[in-house]
XYZ file of C-alpha atoms in Angstrom:
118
model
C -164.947 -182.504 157.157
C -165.350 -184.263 160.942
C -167.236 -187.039 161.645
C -168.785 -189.711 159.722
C -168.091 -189.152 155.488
C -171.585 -190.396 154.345
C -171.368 -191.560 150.773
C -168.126 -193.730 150.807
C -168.643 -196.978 150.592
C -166.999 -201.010 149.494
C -167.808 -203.717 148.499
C -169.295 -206.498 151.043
C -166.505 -207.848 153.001
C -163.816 -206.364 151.046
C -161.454 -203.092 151.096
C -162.443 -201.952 147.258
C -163.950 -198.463 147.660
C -166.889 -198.799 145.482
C -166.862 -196.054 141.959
C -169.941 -194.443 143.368
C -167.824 -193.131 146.561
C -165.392 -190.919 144.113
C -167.755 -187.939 144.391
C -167.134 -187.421 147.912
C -163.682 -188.455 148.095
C -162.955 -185.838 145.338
C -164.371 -183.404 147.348
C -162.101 -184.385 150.320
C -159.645 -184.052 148.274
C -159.984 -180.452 147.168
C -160.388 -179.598 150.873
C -156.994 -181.170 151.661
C -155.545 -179.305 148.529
C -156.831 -175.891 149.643
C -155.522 -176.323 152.987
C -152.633 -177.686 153.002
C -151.572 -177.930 156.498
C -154.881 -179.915 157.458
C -153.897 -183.073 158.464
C -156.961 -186.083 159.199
C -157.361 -189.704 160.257
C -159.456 -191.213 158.865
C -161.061 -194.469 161.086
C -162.913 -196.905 159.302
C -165.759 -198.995 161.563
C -167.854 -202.192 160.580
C -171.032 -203.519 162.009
C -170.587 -206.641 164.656
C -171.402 -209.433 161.942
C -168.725 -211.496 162.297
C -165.675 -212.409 164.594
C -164.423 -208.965 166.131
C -160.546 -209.558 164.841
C -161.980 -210.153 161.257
C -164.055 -206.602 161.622
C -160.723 -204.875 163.315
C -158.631 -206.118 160.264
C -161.219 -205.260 157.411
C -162.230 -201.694 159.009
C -157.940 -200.803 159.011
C -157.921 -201.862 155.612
C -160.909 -199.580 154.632
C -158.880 -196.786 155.817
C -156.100 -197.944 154.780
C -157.888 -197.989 151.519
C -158.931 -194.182 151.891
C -156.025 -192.661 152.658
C -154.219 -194.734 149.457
C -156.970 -193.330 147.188
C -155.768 -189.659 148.386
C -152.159 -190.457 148.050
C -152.378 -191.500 144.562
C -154.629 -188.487 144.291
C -151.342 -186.027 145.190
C -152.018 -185.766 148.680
C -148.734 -186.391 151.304
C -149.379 -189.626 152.948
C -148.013 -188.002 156.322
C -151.202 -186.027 156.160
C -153.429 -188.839 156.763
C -153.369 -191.643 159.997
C -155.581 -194.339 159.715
C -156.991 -196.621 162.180
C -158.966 -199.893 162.078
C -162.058 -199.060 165.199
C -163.912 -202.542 163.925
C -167.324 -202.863 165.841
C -165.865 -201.021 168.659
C -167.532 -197.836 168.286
C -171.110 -198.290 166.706
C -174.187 -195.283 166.124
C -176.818 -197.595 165.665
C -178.092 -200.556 166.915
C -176.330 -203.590 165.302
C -179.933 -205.710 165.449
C -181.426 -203.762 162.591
C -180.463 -203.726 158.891
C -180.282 -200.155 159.082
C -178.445 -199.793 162.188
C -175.984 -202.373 160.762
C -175.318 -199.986 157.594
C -175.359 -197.038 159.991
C -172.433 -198.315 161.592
C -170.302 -199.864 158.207
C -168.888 -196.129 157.876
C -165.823 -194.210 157.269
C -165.182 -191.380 159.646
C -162.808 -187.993 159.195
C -160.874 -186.684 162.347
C -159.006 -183.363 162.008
C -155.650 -184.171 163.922
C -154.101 -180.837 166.013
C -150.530 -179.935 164.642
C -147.810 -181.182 166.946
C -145.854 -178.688 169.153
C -142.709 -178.777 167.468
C -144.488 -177.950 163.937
C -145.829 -174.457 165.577
C-alpha cells in the first residue's frame, strides 16, 4: 500500500482514470475502510514528453483524480493529500517506450499522524 499502485491508469493526456483501474482502486479502498486511521498521499508522476508545467498540472490532476474516486467511494477526503511530482521524479529512463510508461504512474505514501492527533 506504499509505493508505486501498478494497475491504475488514464487516458493519454487526460485525468479520466481508465474502467480497467477500478480493480485496484477497490482494493485501496477496502484497505482504507479497514483501517480507518490510515491516512495516504497519493502523487501522481508523468513521463518528460512535453513542456514540464503541462506534466506538473496533468500529474496533480491524476491525483487529484484518485483521491475524488475514493471520496465518492465513502472515504474522508482529509484522509488523502495529493500532489502533482510531473517528470520530476522518474524510475526509468524517459528514452524508451517502456521507461516512458514506467514512469506515467500513480504512487501511495502512508502519511505519519500529526502530534496533536496522538
Amino acid at each position: 500500500f506504499n509505493g508505486v499502485i501498478r494497475g491504475i491508469t488514464f487516458a493519454s493526456g487526460k485525468a479520466k482514470i481508465r474502467s480497467s483501474s477500478n480493480k485496484v482502486l477497490k482494493r485501496a479502498i477496502r484497505v482504507l475502510n479497514k483501517y480507518p486511521e490510515l491516512r495516504i498521499e497519493v502523487s501522481g508522476h508523468t513521463d518528460s514528453v512535453g513542456s514540464h508545467d503541462s506534466n506538473v498540472a496533468l500529474s496533480e490532476r491524476r491525483a487529484e483524480a484518485v483521491k475524488q474516486y475514493f471520496v465518492d467511494s465513502g472515504i474522508d477526503g482529509t484522509r488523502v493529500e495529493t500532489k502533482g511530482m510531473g517528470p520530476d521524479s522518474p524510475i526509468a529512463d524517459n528514452d524508451t517506450k517502456s521507461g516512458r510508461a514506467d514512469n506515467r504512474r500513480i504512487e501511495f505514501k502512508l502519511l505519519e499522524e500529526s502530534a496533536d492527533e496522538l
